Amino acid sequence: MNTKIITFGEVIMRLSPPGNRTMKQSHEMEFFFGGTELNVASSLATMGCDVRHISSVSNDFVGEAAVSFIKSFGIDTTFITKNDHPLGLYFLEVGSSVRASRIAYNRLNGSFAHIPSGQIDWKKALEGCKYFHWTGISPGISESVYNNLKEGLEIARQMGIEVTTDPAYRSNLWKYGKKGKDILKELVSYSTIFIGGVNEINELLGTQFSSDKEGFIAASKELKQQIPSIDKVFDKIRIGVTASDQQTQGRSVIKGQYFETTILEINPVVDRIGTGDAFAAGLIYGLLNFDDEKALKFANAACAIKHTILGDINYCSVEDILEVMNGNSGGRIKR
Amino acid sequence: MNTKIITFGEVIMRLSPPGNRTMKQSHEMEFFFGGTELNVASSLATMGCDVRHISSVSNDFVGEAAVSFIKSFGIDTTFITKNDHPLGLYFLEVGSSVRASRIAYNRLNGSFAHIPSGQIDWKKALEGCKYFHWTGISPGISESVYNNLKEGLEIARQMGIEVTTDPAYRSNLWKYGKKGKDILKELVSYSTIFIGGVNEINELLGTQFSSDKEGFIAASKELKQQIPSIDKVFDKIRIGVTASDQQTQGRSVIKGQYFETTILEINPVVDRIGTGDAFAAGLIYGLLNFDDEKALKFANAACAIKHTILGDINYCSVEDILEVMNGNSGGRIKR
Amino acid sequence: MNTKIITFGEVIMRLSPPGNRTMKQSHEMEFFFGGTELNVASSLATMGCDVRHISSVSNDFVGEAAVSFIKSFGIDTTFITKNDHPLGLYFLEVGSSVRASRIAYNRLNGSFAHIPSGQIDWKKALEGCKYFHWTGISPGISESVYNNLKEGLEIARQMGIEVTTDPAYRSNLWKYGKKGKDILKELVSYSTIFIGGVNEINELLGTQFSSDKEGFIAASKELKQQIPSIDKVFDKIRIGVTASDQQTQGRSVIKGQYFETTILEINPVVDRIGTGDAFAAGLIYGLLNFDDEKALKFANAACAIKHTILGDINYCSVEDILEVMNGNSGGRIKR
Amino acid sequence: MNTKIITFGEVIMRLSPPGNRTMKQSHEMEFFFGGTELNVASSLATMGCDVRHISSVSNDFVGEAAVSFIKSFGIDTTFITKNDHPLGLYFLEVGSSVRASRIAYNRLNGSFAHIPSGQIDWKKALEGCKYFHWTGISPGISESVYNNLKEGLEIARQMGIEVTTDPAYRSNLWKYGKKGKDILKELVSYSTIFIGGVNEINELLGTQFSSDKEGFIAASKELKQQIPSIDKVFDKIRIGVTASDQQTQGRSVIKGQYFETTILEINPVVDRIGTGDAFAAGLIYGLLNFDDEKALKFANAACAIKHTILGDINYCSVEDILEVMNGNSGGRIKR
Amino acid sequence: MNTKIITFGEVIMRLSPPGNRTMKQSHEMEFFFGGTELNVASSLATMGCDVRHISSVSNDFVGEAAVSFIKSFGIDTTFITKNDHPLGLYFLEVGSSVRASRIAYNRLNGSFAHIPSGQIDWKKALEGCKYFHWTGISPGISESVYNNLKEGLEIARQMGIEVTTDPAYRSNLWKYGKKGKDILKELVSYSTIFIGGVNEINELLGTQFSSDKEGFIAASKELKQQIPSIDKVFDKIRIGVTASDQQTQGRSVIKGQYFETTILEINPVVDRIGTGDAFAAGLIYGLLNFDDEKALKFANAACAIKHTILGDINYCSVEDILEVMNGNSGGRIKR
Amino acid sequence: MNTKIITFGEVIMRLSPPGNRTMKQSHEMEFFFGGTELNVASSLATMGCDVRHISSVSNDFVGEAAVSFIKSFGIDTTFITKNDHPLGLYFLEVGSSVRASRIAYNRLNGSFAHIPSGQIDWKKALEGCKYFHWTGISPGISESVYNNLKEGLEIARQMGIEVTTDPAYRSNLWKYGKKGKDILKELVSYSTIFIGGVNEINELLGTQFSSDKEGFIAASKELKQQIPSIDKVFDKIRIGVTASDQQTQGRSVIKGQYFETTILEINPVVDRIGTGDAFAAGLIYGLLNFDDEKALKFANAACAIKHTILGDINYCSVEDILEVMNGNSGGRIKR
């Protein structure tokens, strides 16, 4: 249990009216701490991995509560700093069936956005680390986040650390003047494992591959062509029937070989947020413990079971995920 | 935004144990203000219409809270009076799957039932109004409600206002000595747009048309025959698979022409109450802004999405409804 | 209302985080009193039967609250004693879809486990009784429970009382040194109505019948062969699609004749616990009021509707159950 | 514990926003069943007495839940009937400190108000009864309630049953045409124990005695003079400093002898409603078990401790009340 | 109802763990909309005044919910604009007794801070207005807020509108480069009624008057000297014994004459936030309806009763406040 | 931050109906993890100390949640083992004013009671430790707990570690056959700092000293005489006015010198449980950072402020406690 994994990213608070209520119908909100990279970290720590999360939180009781939450997973918080800006947050109205969920953000002036450039002693932070995980959210938040991340990636590569990335491009970020797609392409070139599919590749490369199997294989080859550091491409496909009924499938291209998992259905969906992060965490765990195909199947099962967990984070154990992977549909009570 | 719509009807409080609990299992109840005509008013106001609701509430803090709630939609409450009788209310135990929901009423001696005859200055109240909406619930509550409504309808027709009606006959009302079906037929004769189907027509006319397409067309023609003021007939069909799984479809007969929408499925249902009112509101909005067919499709989508909203009232915007109408199933998160 | 039914068994408290939350995500738990035999008792009392429950609870405010709860059904509590051990309890994390529910018990050192041998005046307790119901849980808890139960069964048989049993073997009980299967076989030999299927028979007899219709018929015959007191065998089949979607069916072998009900589907499942007890209660009610086939159909409907009720106990009336039995799927609201 | 006590009165539901919230600030309400005479019944049953409550509730799931609640105390509900009118209820906004609590009623057209005259078989109902308790609320609700009560009192007196009364005059009742004070005087003349003070006597007799000790003694004598059936007068004095800080004291005049208890202070007050009923219940228990002076001290302690219990009903045991009576201020934890 | 009052200020959301919980102990938060000037507006609207609030909120469902809340008071929201920045908010941990409450802000980059300069058509907005109220919070938030406010004040004075101000200096604002005290002094010079005491005067003028009566009189005179537009000075004194026990008193200097009210004690305090705003609203109402001394007494009572109301806003009616002013301590229940 | 403190003791779950509700009035319970020694550990960790807690929890999701909670404070959980017995727990009904709180335990057959003798590698566990804290609860739970504790104390003393003890004797423990007072005396003889007063000394030594200052000084001297390892005696005096109003004071005898703090009053009390543990934690922190007198004052302030925190654990920072110590009564809001 001493494979050290490092994640870097915002700690964000989710605020959501209970159940399927709209905000106008509520006087209280449930809150959860999360953040795409922290979700990966928490899930890995729950599976027994040794994880360190790097971030910057608000210097107030909100930030304190966030750090306390992160510690509850046994995650190392030594490299989480504090500053005088508020913790990022978002509001979520949870949809159902034909009604989509809605999100309103308050993050672009938060404590993570204001993390000072050069603040992190990356050599020390990455010591003993085997995997470093980042996503396309972070560099979209602010220039100083981008600077910190880029520095970390450079040093990680120098240290020979495996770098996983979910480089999704979010158009509602990138307000600080940089071109998101250019920067993502730059940062992906420090990475070895690409967690994304045709959409993400098309966005990065400006290509127009189709979403089907052939398109995915072609896109993956083109990615390898243009960004040779990428060894493996793992994709999660979500088929959203309604807000309450979802299907997930994993597929991969590794050394030109295509592989796909069975489709898993989740109905009803308890919470869709963080399911991609559960996939990434499952994948990293799988790569550390299984072969590539089993890793992908494990990742897909982790993604599926996360849909049944409230909040951003996958609280399931390796054993729970293996059961879903092995087709146990949840119909029995475990006594 | 300046098409004035008038609604007249009871403001009623719903009291319901949380989730699927029975009353015996609960120590608290969620409450919601609603009432079939107020639901139409609130939905129209949420869609940006200029709406006035006319009613009478209790002269206590319950009535105050009700009026405050109505104001929150921007609805004009100038013509809501108060009297010393308690606000009408009902208890709801929410079913699930094979278990039906149950309702227990406490409304027949409430403040709306005791609205004095002749209290409303209808000429002033209807000034600038384009649509007046009423339902078959109101005249079933008390004779003074019937008197007020009849007076309003007479003046509305004199002023050339479009009158929409959902004249459902409820057998658990009509305790004050009048024959419900006769009175409904009388009041429908002041109306121009009939929101109802074969059941409602059969009840009104004492006919026995069948529920299928042909029966609906024949019934609509018979209705036009007997009540010539009716220009358009719009029907909502609900196919209740279980308490948790419902399907909705709209159909219409206008100038002898039949039209029907696609079927929309809602699974799981969050709340079934007020879905007919959402249909009526969607229809009125549609008639004001679209052609008849699109109005019907919009009404059906409004009805469908209301099944995902807790409480009596459809909190969805025009944009939300259009997405459902256009087949967006809710599987995406709106960020 | 004057058919007296006696149940004997633990009163146990269920503690469960709200909704689908895990314990780590919660600061509160909903609690419910139940217990497999008490669930049968409560359901029968709700259906209008005259029921007495025999047990032993903690001599503190927890035990007081439990007794108060039992009284709320009108159940006779005269033979419930108190002792200085804590009330048994269990924690439940409620799963959803592909995630199974989990239970953690704290019952083996509770007040029921410590009920003194010989404490119950069975002759007095069973006076006027027509049905006595027991399950395989009780004798697994402690030796003194076993002693009390065995004494009760002997006297019940002497008094010619009908004895129903759901003799499920639970491997996480039976820690006090006796062999569970031997004892269950011994106790079943005091019983006349067997509520169980191929699994239960195989466990009791050490046989290996298959689960299909033929296997069930053969197993039932073998059971009758080995334990001649058994007049009727009633089985509930649960087809657990996922934790949220379940199907139930009843089947029986009586005097060699096989009968089965239609399959009922419940989606979504509100609560799976106590559905077998609802079946047993429905069966006993049915046997008292209907013929065997209708009794089985009623039992299956009771089992189905219990899936829509939170907690351990089936709060539904005879009328509610008959509606489900008659195919009313719950799509209408009862006003 | 087989002294049978009979109470007759409305079963009423209290609905209250949580904590100190106003209704406008709430989306849910806590509910409690109570009613002044039922509160007395429940408290006596909690203290171990054998109690029967006579009333009429709604014939719906609200009425069922009410009866189930009453049964949970072990109270005999055989003489509670049902009719098709809704259960009476009231809304409560709970004040604090300088802000007073507010109540809005919905009871005058409820199921108790509509209890048919002559419905109760009083001879059977009162069989074996030692105490019959009534209050001035009941006859103010409707003429048929008055008729039933009067008949019960006549028969109770014929049977030599002790009759206790808290004949408070409430001006917001008495809408059915009778003069409240005349009727109360008539009904008090069937009573033997008067639970009330100078205000109540002045109201009944039209006198103007002062509230001080001398006034109370004089008033009690005048009452005995005019209504000779009254043997004992017990009064509770409440000194309401603020909504959160209250003081209680008991005093009595028995055969011309004055007695008063010490003052008990309750700060903070959890719930003021039902404290007078807790006094009455404590008094009846005391008269059955102690001498008159100890009975009054016990009643005052019961009244005091009720201020710390949420809802209408005093859930405290005899032992709990004795501790307060003996000056144990609650500062210790009972393990 | 036709005295128009205008308020200008931020609409801010309060998020607070329930009861006295700390954030680390909570998974949900109660939320309330408020803001110092909106609190004044809401209280005045609750008292029956005709009020318009001017602000800028977020262009998302949070902003929509805020506007809906404001409308529920009947406040005119025509001049509330929207922009793409998030709504300001703050977190509150509620203290008790010796533990102080704590606040963490997230407002300096919110939608109100980003209200564009020159956006408001003040001439139109102020039409028919008699009172304009502002506080020292607003100009501390951003330069564009300052610009808007200053423009409004200039026009208000030109139109002869009475301007009330609570010019409290908050050191955790004023991050945009202006000197807070200078700007406040500038803006106070457009005002006619000063709601503040010795601290506020010392801050504005750089003086060092003492807090006692003499100091207050001298400070008020000095203020009039330096800022001649100020006609009246009204001060609220809060004596905070503990977080749960507070005392309030009002005092004033008008044309050199000193007046003070009695001290009102509130124990326990339900919510301290917004009590100063309740004072300001009470004062404005009082000045419109009573003489100056009664206005001050009314303001002090409004301040006191607000301590018993959860959230930022005083939901009390004129009648409620008059009762406190007249010494009714809340010990009675209003039925 | 590198003074290592070790605590050893049960991790226990508290289950409590919300607010002041009794269990009969509730359907849910709030839960908190605590335990007298863990409370000390958590408070010390919150103050920034480096703490390790040693215990044994259940091998199920309840135990997992407990460990996760402990980790959230940054406490080292390396030496917390798991076994197949359920986690200890207790139920609490929270009193108010004159009503005392009540506790019902379920701990004597829990996972801590079943910690195997000899399981802990004390030499390793105590490495680098400066303070070891234990209480009289632990050895009362089971013989194996006693054995483990005794072994730890022996090694701690060999290693020269400061040993603090709160050796309270609880009569509802000690069911396993040992004489509690003898064992406590034996274990105290391994301790250097005695946190207890006259009661505790009298219990240990069988003496009868009085509770006043003189008695305390004499008792402390006698304790030093009989158990020479004790260097310092620190006592907390609680004056429980009512369940809602408490006063605390600290006093000490060190080298024969008496010292006492001022009295601090807490009204209203939010939670009394864990206030003694907050005292002990404050004392240990104080001894590490201040002189003895300031340590005692700090401990008393920590005890006082804990009364305002829900749950077993003092979530306050050093700064919060210093404010109370310095007489800041909590009347201000910290922004």
PDB file of C-alpha atoms in Angstrom, chain E residues 147-236:
ATOM      1  CA  ASN E 147     -20.211  55.383  -8.345  1.00  0.00           C
ATOM      2  CA  ASN E 148     -23.781  54.199  -8.645  1.00  0.00           C
ATOM      3  CA  LEU E 149     -24.563  55.104  -5.059  1.00  0.00           C
ATOM      4  CA  LYS E 150     -23.045  58.546  -5.300  1.00  0.00           C
ATOM      5  CA  GLU E 151     -25.018  59.304  -8.426  1.00  0.00           C
ATOM      6  CA  GLY E 152     -28.217  58.155  -6.740  1.00  0.00           C
ATOM      7  CA  LEU E 153     -27.564  60.276  -3.682  1.00  0.00           C
ATOM      8  CA  GLU E 154     -26.937  63.374  -5.742  1.00  0.00           C
ATOM      9  CA  ILE E 155     -30.179  62.948  -7.602  1.00  0.00           C
ATOM     10  CA  ALA E 156     -32.091  62.065  -4.454  1.00  0.00           C
ATOM     11  CA  ARG E 157     -30.959  65.269  -2.819  1.00  0.00           C
ATOM     12  CA  GLN E 158     -31.863  67.265  -5.901  1.00  0.00           C
ATOM     13  CA  MET E 159     -35.325  65.711  -5.713  1.00  0.00           C
ATOM     14  CA  GLY E 160     -35.612  66.630  -2.037  1.00  0.00           C
ATOM     15  CA  ILE E 161     -35.846  63.067  -0.848  1.00  0.00           C
ATOM     16  CA  GLU E 162     -35.116  62.271   2.793  1.00  0.00           C
ATOM     17  CA  VAL E 163     -31.870  60.252   2.937  1.00  0.00           C
ATOM     18  CA  THR E 164     -31.240  57.866   5.832  1.00  0.00           C
ATOM     19  CA  THR E 165     -27.857  56.279   6.376  1.00  0.00           C
ATOM     20  CA  ASP E 166     -26.222  53.681   8.586  1.00  0.00           C
ATOM     21  CA  PRO E 167     -22.646  54.551   7.571  1.00  0.00           C
ATOM     22  CA  ALA E 168     -20.823  51.804   9.480  1.00  0.00           C
ATOM     23  CA  TYR E 169     -17.198  51.384   8.450  1.00  0.00           C
ATOM     24  CA  ARG E 170     -16.223  47.735   7.934  1.00  0.00           C
ATOM     25  CA  SER E 171     -12.501  47.158   7.762  1.00  0.00           C
ATOM     26  CA  ASN E 172     -12.824  43.877   5.849  1.00  0.00           C
ATOM     27  CA  LEU E 173     -14.231  45.763   2.856  1.00  0.00           C
ATOM     28  CA  TRP E 174     -12.594  48.670   0.953  1.00  0.00           C
ATOM     29  CA  LYS E 175     -10.156  46.523  -1.014  1.00  0.00           C
ATOM     30  CA  TYR E 176     -10.459  48.488  -4.264  1.00  0.00           C
ATOM     31  CA  GLY E 177      -8.134  51.339  -3.475  1.00  0.00           C
ATOM     32  CA  LYS E 178     -10.313  54.091  -2.018  1.00  0.00           C
ATOM     33  CA  LYS E 179     -10.035  55.314   1.557  1.00  0.00           C
ATOM     34  CA  GLY E 180     -13.226  54.143   3.237  1.00  0.00           C
ATOM     35  CA  LYS E 181     -13.546  56.875   5.795  1.00  0.00           C
ATOM     36  CA  ASP E 182     -13.129  59.677   3.298  1.00  0.00           C
ATOM     37  CA  ILE E 183     -15.730  58.249   1.007  1.00  0.00           C
ATOM     38  CA  LEU E 184     -18.168  57.637   3.791  1.00  0.00           C
ATOM     39  CA  LYS E 185     -17.821  61.221   4.912  1.00  0.00           C
ATOM     40  CA  GLU E 186     -18.460  62.386   1.368  1.00  0.00           C
ATOM     41  CA  LEU E 187     -21.569  60.256   1.036  1.00  0.00           C
ATOM     42  CA  VAL E 188     -22.926  61.146   4.476  1.00  0.00           C
ATOM     43  CA  SER E 189     -22.935  64.728   3.340  1.00  0.00           C
ATOM     44  CA  TYR E 190     -25.822  63.806   1.032  1.00  0.00           C
ATOM     45  CA  SER E 191     -27.825  62.428   3.943  1.00  0.00           C
ATOM     46  CA  THR E 192     -30.339  63.898   6.363  1.00  0.00           C
ATOM     47  CA  ILE E 193     -30.837  61.235   8.980  1.00  0.00           C
ATOM     48  CA  PHE E 194     -27.842  59.619  10.609  1.00  0.00           C
ATOM     49  CA  ILE E 195     -28.366  56.159  12.133  1.00  0.00           C
ATOM     50  CA  GLY E 196     -25.240  55.576  14.126  1.00  0.00           C
ATOM     51  CA  GLY E 197     -23.466  56.468  17.337  1.00  0.00           C
ATOM     52  CA  VAL E 198     -20.225  57.641  18.763  1.00  0.00           C
ATOM     53  CA  ASN E 199     -18.139  54.957  17.076  1.00  0.00           C
ATOM     54  CA  GLU E 200     -19.468  55.822  13.662  1.00  0.00           C
ATOM     55  CA  ILE E 201     -19.033  59.557  14.211  1.00  0.00           C
ATOM     56  CA  ASN E 202     -15.487  59.105  15.492  1.00  0.00           C
ATOM     57  CA  GLU E 203     -14.650  56.994  12.470  1.00  0.00           C
ATOM     58  CA  LEU E 204     -16.069  59.541  10.067  1.00  0.00           C
ATOM     59  CA  LEU E 205     -14.644  62.651  11.657  1.00  0.00           C
ATOM     60  CA  GLY E 206     -11.473  61.225  13.145  1.00  0.00           C
ATOM     61  CA  THR E 207     -12.629  62.431  16.562  1.00  0.00           C
ATOM     62  CA  GLN E 208     -12.419  60.629  19.893  1.00  0.00           C
ATOM     63  CA  PHE E 209     -15.661  61.249  21.691  1.00  0.00           C
ATOM     64  CA  SER E 210     -16.553  58.930  24.558  1.00  0.00           C
ATOM     65  CA  SER E 211     -19.449  56.487  24.373  1.00  0.00           C
ATOM     66  CA  ASP E 212     -21.450  57.890  27.253  1.00  0.00           C
ATOM     67  CA  LYS E 213     -24.419  60.225  27.040  1.00  0.00           C
ATOM     68  CA  GLU E 214     -22.317  63.356  27.091  1.00  0.00           C
ATOM     69  CA  GLY E 215     -19.954  62.001  24.461  1.00  0.00           C
ATOM     70  CA  PHE E 216     -22.874  61.072  22.268  1.00  0.00           C
ATOM     71  CA  ILE E 217     -24.405  64.552  22.538  1.00  0.00           C
ATOM     72  CA  ALA E 218     -21.098  66.218  21.811  1.00  0.00           C
ATOM     73  CA  ALA E 219     -20.347  63.918  18.906  1.00  0.00           C
ATOM     74  CA  SER E 220     -23.760  64.557  17.413  1.00  0.00           C
ATOM     75  CA  LYS E 221     -23.229  68.287  17.606  1.00  0.00           C
ATOM     76  CA  GLU E 222     -19.829  68.002  16.005  1.00  0.00           C
ATOM     77  CA  LEU E 223     -21.350  65.922  13.245  1.00  0.00           C
ATOM     78  CA  LYS E 224     -24.024  68.539  12.574  1.00  0.00           C
ATOM     79  CA  GLN E 225     -21.267  71.137  12.564  1.00  0.00           C
ATOM     80  CA  GLN E 226     -19.188  69.372   9.984  1.00  0.00           C
ATOM     81  CA  ILE E 227     -22.007  67.846   7.933  1.00  0.00           C
ATOM     82  CA  PRO E 228     -24.898  70.276   8.122  1.00  0.00           C
ATOM     83  CA  SER E 229     -27.282  68.179   6.014  1.00  0.00           C
ATOM     84  CA  ILE E 230     -27.732  65.852   8.982  1.00  0.00           C
ATOM     85  CA  ASP E 231     -30.933  66.764  10.788  1.00  0.00           C
ATOM     86  CA  LYS E 232     -31.272  63.936  13.223  1.00  0.00           C
ATOM     87  CA  VAL E 233     -28.951  61.424  14.858  1.00  0.00           C
ATOM     88  CA  PHE E 234     -30.396  58.106  16.065  1.00  0.00           C
ATOM     89  CA  ASP E 235     -28.234  55.544  17.778  1.00  0.00           C
ATOM     90  CA  LYS E 236     -28.789  51.927  18.789  1.00  0.00           C
TER      91      LYS E 236
END
